PDB file of C-alpha atoms (C1' of nucleotides) in Angstrom:
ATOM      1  CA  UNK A  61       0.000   0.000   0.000  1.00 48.00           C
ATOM      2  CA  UNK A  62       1.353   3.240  -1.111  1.00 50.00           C
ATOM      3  CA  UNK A  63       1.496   6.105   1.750  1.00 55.00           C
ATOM      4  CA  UNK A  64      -1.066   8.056   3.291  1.00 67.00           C
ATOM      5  CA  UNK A  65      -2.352  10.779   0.536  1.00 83.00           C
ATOM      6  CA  UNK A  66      -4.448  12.568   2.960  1.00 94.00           C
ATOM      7  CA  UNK A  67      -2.766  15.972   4.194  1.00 97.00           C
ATOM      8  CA  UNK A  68      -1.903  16.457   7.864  1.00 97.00           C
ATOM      9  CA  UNK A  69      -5.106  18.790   9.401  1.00 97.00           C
ATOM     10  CA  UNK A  70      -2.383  20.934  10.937  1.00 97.00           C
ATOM     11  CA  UNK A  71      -1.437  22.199   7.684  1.00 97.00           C
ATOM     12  CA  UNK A  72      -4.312  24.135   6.768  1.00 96.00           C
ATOM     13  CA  UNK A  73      -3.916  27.213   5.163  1.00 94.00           C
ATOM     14  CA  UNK A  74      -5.900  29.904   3.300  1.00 89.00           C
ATOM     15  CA  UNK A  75      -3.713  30.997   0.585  1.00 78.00           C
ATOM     16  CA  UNK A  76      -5.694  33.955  -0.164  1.00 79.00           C
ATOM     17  CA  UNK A  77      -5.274  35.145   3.587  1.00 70.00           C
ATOM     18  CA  UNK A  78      -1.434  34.860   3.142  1.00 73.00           C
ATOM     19  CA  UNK A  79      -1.555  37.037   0.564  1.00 76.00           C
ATOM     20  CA  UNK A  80       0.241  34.473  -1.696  1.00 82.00           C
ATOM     21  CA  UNK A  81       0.660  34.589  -5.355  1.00 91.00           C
ATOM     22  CA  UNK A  82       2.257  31.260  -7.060  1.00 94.00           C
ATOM     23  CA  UNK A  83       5.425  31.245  -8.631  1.00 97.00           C
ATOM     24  CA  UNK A  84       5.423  31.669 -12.274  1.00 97.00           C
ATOM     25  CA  UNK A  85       7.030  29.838 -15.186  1.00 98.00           C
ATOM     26  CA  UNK A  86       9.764  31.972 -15.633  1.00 98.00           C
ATOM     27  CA  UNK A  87      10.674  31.207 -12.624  1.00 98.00           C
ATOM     28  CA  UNK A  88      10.801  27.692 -13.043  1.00 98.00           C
ATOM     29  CA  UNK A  89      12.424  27.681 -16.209  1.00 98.00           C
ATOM     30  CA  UNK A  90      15.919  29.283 -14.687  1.00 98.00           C
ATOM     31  CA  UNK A  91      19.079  27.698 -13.724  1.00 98.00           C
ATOM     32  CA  UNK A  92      18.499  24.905 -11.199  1.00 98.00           C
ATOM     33  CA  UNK A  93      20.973  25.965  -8.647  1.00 98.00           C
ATOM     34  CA  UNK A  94      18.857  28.994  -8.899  1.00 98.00           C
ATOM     35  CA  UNK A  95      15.628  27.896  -8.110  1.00 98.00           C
ATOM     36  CA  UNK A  96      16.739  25.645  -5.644  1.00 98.00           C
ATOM     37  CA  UNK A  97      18.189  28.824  -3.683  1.00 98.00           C
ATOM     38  CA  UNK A  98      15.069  30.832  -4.690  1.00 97.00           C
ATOM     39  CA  UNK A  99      12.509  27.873  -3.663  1.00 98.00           C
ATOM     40  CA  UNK A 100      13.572  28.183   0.158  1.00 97.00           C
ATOM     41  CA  UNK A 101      11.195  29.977   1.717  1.00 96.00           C
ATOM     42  CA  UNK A 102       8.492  29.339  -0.431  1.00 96.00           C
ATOM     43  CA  UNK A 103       5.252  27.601   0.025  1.00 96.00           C
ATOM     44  CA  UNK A 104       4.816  24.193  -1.462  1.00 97.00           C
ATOM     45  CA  UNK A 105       0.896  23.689  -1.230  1.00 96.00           C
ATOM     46  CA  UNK A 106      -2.058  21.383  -2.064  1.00 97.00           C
ATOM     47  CA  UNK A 107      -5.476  21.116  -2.627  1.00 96.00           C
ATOM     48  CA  UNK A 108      -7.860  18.254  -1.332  1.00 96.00           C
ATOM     49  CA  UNK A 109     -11.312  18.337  -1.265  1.00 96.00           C
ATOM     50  CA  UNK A 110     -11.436  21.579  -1.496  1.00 95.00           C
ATOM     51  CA  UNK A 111      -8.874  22.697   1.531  1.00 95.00           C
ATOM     52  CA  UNK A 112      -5.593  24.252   1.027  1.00 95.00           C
ATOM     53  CA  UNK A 113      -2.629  23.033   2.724  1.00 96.00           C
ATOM     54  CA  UNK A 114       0.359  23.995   2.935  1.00 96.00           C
ATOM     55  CA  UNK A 115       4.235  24.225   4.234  1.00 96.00           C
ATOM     56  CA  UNK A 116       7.558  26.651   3.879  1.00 96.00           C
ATOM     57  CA  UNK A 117      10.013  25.254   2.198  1.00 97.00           C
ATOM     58  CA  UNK A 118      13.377  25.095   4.477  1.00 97.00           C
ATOM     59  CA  UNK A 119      15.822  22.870   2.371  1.00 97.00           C
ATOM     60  CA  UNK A 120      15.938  21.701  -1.047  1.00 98.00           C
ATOM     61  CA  UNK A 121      18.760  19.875  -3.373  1.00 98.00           C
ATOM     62  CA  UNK A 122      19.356  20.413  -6.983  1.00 98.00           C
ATOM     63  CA  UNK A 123      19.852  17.715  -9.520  1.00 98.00           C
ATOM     64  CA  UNK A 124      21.896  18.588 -13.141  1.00 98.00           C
ATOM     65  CA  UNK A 125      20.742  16.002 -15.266  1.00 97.00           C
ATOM     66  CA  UNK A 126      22.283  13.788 -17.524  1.00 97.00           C
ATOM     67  CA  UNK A 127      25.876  15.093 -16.185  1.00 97.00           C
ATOM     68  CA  UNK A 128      24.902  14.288 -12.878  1.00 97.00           C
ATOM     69  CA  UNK A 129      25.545  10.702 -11.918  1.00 96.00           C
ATOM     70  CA  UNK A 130      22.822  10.984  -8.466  1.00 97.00           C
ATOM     71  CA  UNK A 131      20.122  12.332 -10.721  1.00 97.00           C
ATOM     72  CA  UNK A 132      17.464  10.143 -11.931  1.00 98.00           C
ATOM     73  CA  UNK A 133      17.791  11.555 -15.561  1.00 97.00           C
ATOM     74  CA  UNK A 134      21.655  10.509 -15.225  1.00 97.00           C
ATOM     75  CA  UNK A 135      23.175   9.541 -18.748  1.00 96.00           C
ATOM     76  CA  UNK A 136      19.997  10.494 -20.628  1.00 96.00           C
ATOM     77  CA  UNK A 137      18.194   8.304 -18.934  1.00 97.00           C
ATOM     78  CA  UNK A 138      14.307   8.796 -19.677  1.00 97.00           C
ATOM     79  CA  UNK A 139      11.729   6.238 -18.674  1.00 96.00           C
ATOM     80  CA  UNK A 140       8.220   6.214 -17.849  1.00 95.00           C
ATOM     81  CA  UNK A 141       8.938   6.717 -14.470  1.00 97.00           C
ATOM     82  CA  UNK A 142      11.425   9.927 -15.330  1.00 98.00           C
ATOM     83  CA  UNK A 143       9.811  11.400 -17.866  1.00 98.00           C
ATOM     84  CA  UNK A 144       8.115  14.341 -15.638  1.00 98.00           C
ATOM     85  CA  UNK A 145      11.773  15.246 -15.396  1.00 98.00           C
ATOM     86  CA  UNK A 146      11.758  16.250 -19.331  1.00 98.00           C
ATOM     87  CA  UNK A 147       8.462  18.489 -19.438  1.00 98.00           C
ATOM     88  CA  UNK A 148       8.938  22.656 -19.172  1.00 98.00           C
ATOM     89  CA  UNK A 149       9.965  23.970 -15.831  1.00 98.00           C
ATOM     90  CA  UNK A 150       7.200  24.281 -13.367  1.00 98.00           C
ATOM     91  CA  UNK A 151       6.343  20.654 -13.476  1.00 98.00           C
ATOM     92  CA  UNK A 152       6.250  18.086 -10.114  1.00 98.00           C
ATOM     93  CA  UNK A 153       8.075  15.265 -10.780  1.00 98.00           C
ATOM     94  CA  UNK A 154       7.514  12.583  -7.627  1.00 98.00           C
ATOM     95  CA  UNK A 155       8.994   8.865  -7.122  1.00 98.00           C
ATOM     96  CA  UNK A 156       8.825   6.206  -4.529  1.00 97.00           C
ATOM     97  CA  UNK A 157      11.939   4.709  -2.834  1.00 97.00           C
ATOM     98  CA  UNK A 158      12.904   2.207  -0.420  1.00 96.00           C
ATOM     99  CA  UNK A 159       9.611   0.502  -0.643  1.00 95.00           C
ATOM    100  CA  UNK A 160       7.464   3.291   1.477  1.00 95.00           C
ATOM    101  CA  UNK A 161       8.450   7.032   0.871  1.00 97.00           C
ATOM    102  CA  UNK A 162       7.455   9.185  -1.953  1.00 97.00           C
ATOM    103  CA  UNK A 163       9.680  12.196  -3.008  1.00 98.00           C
ATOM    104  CA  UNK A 164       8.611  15.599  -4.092  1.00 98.00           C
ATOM    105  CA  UNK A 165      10.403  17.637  -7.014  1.00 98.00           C
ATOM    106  CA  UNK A 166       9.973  20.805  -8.698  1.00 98.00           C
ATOM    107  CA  UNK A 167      11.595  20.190 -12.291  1.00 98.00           C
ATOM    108  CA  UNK A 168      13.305  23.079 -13.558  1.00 98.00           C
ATOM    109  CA  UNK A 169      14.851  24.553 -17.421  1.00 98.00           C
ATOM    110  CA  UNK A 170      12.589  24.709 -20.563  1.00 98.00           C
ATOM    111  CA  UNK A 171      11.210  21.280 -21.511  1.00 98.00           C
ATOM    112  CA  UNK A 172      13.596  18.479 -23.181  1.00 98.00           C
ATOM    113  CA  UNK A 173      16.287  19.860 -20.102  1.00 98.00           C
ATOM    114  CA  UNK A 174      15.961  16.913 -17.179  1.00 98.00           C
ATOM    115  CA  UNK A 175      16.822  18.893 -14.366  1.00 98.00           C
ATOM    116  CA  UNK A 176      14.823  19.023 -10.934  1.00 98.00           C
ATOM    117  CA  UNK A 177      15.135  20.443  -7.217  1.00 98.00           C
ATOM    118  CA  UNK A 178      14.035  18.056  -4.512  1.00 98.00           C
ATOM    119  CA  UNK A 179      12.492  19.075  -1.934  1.00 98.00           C
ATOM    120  CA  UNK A 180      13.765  17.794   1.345  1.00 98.00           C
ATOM    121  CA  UNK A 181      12.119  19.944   4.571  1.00 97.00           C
ATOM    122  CA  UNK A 182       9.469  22.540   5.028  1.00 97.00           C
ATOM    123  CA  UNK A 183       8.017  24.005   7.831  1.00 96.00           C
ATOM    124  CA  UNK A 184       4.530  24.081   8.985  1.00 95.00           C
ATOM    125  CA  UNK A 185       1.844  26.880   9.890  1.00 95.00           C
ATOM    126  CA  UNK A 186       2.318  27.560  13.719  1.00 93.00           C
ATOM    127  CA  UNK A 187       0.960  25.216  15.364  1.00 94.00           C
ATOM    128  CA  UNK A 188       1.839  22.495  13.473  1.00 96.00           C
ATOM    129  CA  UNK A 189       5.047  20.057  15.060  1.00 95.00           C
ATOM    130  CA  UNK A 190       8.440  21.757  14.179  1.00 94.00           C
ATOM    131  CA  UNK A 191       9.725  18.449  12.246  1.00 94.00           C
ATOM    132  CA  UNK A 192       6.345  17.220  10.963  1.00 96.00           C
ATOM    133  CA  UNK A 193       7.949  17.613   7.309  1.00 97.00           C
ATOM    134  CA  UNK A 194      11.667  17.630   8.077  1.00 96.00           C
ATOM    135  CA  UNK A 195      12.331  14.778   5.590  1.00 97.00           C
ATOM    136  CA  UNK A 196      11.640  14.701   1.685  1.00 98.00           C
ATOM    137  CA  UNK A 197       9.431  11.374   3.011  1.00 97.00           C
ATOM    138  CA  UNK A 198       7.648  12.947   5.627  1.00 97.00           C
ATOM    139  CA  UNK A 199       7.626  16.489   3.597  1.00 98.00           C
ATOM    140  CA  UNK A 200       5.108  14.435   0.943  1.00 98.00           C
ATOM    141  CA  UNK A 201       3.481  12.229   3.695  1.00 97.00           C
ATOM    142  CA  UNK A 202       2.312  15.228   5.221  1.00 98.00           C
ATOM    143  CA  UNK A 203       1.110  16.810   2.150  1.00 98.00           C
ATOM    144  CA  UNK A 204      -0.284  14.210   1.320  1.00 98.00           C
ATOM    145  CA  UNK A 205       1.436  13.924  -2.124  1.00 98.00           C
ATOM    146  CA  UNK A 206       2.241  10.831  -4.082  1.00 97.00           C
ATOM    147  CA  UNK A 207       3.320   9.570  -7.193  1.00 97.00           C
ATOM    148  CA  UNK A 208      -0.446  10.048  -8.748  1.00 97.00           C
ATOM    149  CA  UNK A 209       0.578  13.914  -8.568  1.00 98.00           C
ATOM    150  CA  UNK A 210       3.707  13.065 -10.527  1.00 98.00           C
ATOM    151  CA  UNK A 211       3.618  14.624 -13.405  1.00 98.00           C
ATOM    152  CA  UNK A 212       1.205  17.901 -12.630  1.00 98.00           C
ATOM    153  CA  UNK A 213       1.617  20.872 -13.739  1.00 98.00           C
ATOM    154  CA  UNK A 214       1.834  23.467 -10.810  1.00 98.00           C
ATOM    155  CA  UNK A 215       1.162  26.309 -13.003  1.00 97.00           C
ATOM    156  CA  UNK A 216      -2.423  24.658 -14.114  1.00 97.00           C
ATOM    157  CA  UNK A 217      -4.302  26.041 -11.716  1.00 94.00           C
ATOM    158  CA  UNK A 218      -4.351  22.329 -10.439  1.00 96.00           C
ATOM    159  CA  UNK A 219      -4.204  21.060  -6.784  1.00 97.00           C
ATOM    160  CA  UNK A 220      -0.344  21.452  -6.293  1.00 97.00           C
ATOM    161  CA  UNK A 221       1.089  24.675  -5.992  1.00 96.00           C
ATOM    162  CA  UNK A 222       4.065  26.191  -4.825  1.00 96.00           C
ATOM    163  CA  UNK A 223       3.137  29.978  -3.960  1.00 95.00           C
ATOM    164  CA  UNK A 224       6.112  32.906  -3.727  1.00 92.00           C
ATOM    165  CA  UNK A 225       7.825  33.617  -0.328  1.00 83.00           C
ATOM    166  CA  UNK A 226       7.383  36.596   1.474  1.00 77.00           C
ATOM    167  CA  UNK A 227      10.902  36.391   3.219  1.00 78.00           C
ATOM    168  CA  UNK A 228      14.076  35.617   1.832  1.00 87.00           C
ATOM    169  CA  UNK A 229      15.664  33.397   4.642  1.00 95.00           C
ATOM    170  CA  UNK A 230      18.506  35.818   6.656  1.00 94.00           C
ATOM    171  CA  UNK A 231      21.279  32.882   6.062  1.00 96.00           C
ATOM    172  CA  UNK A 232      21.241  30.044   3.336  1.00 96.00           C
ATOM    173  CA  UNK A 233      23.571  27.382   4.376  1.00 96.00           C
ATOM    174  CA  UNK A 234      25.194  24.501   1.407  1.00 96.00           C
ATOM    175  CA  UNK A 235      26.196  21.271   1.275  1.00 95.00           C
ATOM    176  CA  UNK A 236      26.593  18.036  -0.359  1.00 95.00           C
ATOM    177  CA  UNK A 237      23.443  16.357  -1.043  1.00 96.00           C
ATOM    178  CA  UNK A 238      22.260  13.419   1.219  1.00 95.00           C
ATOM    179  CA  UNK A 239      22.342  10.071   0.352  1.00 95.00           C
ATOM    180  CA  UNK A 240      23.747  10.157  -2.796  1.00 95.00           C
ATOM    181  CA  UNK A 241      27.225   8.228  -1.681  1.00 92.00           C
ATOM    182  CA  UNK A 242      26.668   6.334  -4.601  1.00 92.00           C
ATOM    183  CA  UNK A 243      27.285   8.946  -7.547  1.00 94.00           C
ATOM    184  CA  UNK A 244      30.884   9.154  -7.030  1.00 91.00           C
ATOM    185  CA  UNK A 245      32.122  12.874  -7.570  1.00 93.00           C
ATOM    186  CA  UNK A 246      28.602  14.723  -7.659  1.00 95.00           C
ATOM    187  CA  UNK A 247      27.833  13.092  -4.319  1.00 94.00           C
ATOM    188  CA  UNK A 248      30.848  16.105  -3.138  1.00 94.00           C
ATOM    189  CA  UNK A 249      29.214  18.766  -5.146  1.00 96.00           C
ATOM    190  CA  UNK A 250      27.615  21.278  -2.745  1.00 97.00           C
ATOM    191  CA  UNK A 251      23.857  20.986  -3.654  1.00 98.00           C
ATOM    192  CA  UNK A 252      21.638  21.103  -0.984  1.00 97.00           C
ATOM    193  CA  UNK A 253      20.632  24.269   0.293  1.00 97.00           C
ATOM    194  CA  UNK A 254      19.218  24.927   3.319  1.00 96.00           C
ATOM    195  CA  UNK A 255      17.724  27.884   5.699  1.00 96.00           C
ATOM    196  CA  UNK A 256      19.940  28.191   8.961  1.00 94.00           C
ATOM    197  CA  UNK A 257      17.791  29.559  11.192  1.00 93.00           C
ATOM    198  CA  UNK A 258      15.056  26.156  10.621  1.00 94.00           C
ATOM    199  CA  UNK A 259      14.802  23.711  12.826  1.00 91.00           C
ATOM    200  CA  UNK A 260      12.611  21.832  10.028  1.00 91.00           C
ATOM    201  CA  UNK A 261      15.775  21.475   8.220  1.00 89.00           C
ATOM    202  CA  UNK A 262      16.600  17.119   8.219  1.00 71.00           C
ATOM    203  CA  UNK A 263      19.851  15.780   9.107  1.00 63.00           C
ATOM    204  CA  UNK A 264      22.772  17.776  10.146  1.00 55.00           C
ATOM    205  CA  UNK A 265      22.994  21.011   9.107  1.00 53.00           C
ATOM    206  CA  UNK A 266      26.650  21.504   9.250  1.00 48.00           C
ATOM    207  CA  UNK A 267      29.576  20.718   6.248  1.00 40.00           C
TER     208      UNK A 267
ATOM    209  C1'  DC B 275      25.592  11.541  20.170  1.00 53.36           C
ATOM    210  C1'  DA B 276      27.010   8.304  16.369  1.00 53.36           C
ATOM    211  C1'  DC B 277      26.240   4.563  13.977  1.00 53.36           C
ATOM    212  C1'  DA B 278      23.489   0.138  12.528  1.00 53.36           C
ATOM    213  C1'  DT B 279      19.462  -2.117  11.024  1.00 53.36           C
ATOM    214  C1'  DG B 280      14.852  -3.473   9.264  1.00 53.36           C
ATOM    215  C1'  DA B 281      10.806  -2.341   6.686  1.00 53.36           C
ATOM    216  C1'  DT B 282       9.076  -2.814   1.930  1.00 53.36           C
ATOM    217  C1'  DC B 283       8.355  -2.597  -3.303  1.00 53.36           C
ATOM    218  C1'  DG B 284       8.599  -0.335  -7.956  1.00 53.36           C
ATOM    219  C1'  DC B 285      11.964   0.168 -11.248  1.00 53.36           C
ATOM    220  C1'  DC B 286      15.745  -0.951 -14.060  1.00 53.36           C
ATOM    221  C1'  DT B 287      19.440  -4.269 -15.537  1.00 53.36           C
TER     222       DT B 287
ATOM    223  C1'  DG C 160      17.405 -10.184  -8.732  1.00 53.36           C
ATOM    224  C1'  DG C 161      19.380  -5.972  -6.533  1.00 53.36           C
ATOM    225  C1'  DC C 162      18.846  -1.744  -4.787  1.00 53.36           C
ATOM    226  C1'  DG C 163      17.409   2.954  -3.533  1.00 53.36           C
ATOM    227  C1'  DA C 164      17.324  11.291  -3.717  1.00 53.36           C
ATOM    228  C1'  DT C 165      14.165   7.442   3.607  1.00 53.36           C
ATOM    229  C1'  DC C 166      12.681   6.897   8.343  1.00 53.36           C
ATOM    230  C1'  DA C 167      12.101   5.136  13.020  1.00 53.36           C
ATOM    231  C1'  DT C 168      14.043   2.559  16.309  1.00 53.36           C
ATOM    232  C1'  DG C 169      17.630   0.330  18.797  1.00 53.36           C
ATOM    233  C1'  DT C 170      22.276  -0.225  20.543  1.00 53.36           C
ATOM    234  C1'  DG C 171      26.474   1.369  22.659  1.00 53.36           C
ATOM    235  C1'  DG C 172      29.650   5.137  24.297  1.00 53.36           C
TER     236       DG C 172
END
DNA sequence: CACATGATCGCCT
DNA sequence: GGCGATCATGTGG
């Protein structure tokens, strides 16, 4: 059985009381070490049954395609599973590893370019547990977002959005990406970006 | 605190 | 048939 898509009821939001606007294509479509930075701080948010929900982003890693041995679109690689990875920045791309955990992306570059920035921790509305979504895992679990939303567009107007931040964080920290021992020199590359001054943000925060 | 391990299954070789 | 862009729990120092 594939996780839990029902979001956590601590989540709830009213984007239209935030005063958010989404992020737009242009956006999406820029460098990926770029929107990686520019995605922290954001809010990554969904739509079920007619509820918003929603979370800050905190950390997030970028993956360079086909050069980049720990991305999924390593070598050209483009299967079924993948192929959100190719479609026009803007696009979710999600897959399930390790038998239980689905993984949230935000691809990035015009379409045909298989780049993608995972997200890895947000942070809740207050009230909600500080490390409810520290964890790409738990980030979707909580969300409520699976691989059935691989593969939307979040500039449709659909039920995945990812609305501009109102804050840039005061200190961005970097590091390798985690997990990725396997993809010999990119696993040093210093990837993963992360908001200091969250204690959403999984794993250590130090490097 | 730092490891080590088990759970669990779709995807690719 | 092997393994992973993870997580929670358990052990030992």
């Amino acid at each position: 059985m594939i996780a839990d898509r029902v979001p956590d009821p601590r989540l709830r939001i009213d984007p239209a009381d935030l005063g958010l606007a989404p992020l737009s294509r242009v956006f999406f479509r820029r460098d990926t070490i770029a929107v990686a930075r520019g995605l922290l701080g954001a809010w990554i948010s969904r739509r079920w049954r007619g509820r918003w929900y929603g979370a800050r982003i905190v950390e997030t890693e970028a993956y360079l395609g086909p050069k980049d041995r720990a991305a999924h679109s390593w070598n050209g690689r483009r299967t079924p599973r993948v192929e959100p990875m190719y479609a026009d920045g803007g696009h979710l791309y999600v897959f399930f590893v390790y038998g239980m955990h689905s993984c949230a992306n935000v691809v990035t570059r015009p379409a045909g370019i298989a780049e993608a920035v995972l997200l890895r921790a947000a942070e809740g509305p207050d009230g909600a547990p500080p490390r409810l979504l520290s964890g790409p895992g738990k980030l979707c679990a909580a969300l409520g977002i699976t691989t059935r939303e691989s593969g939307l567009d979040l500039l449709s107007r659909g039920p995945v959005r990812v609305f501009r931040r109102r804050g840039r964080p005061r200190a961005v920290g970097v590091s390798p990406r985690i997990g990725v021992d396997y993809a010999g020199e990119a696993a040093k590359w210093p990837l993963r970006f992360f908001d200091r001054e969250s204690a959403a943000v999984s794993g250590g925060k130090t490097r």
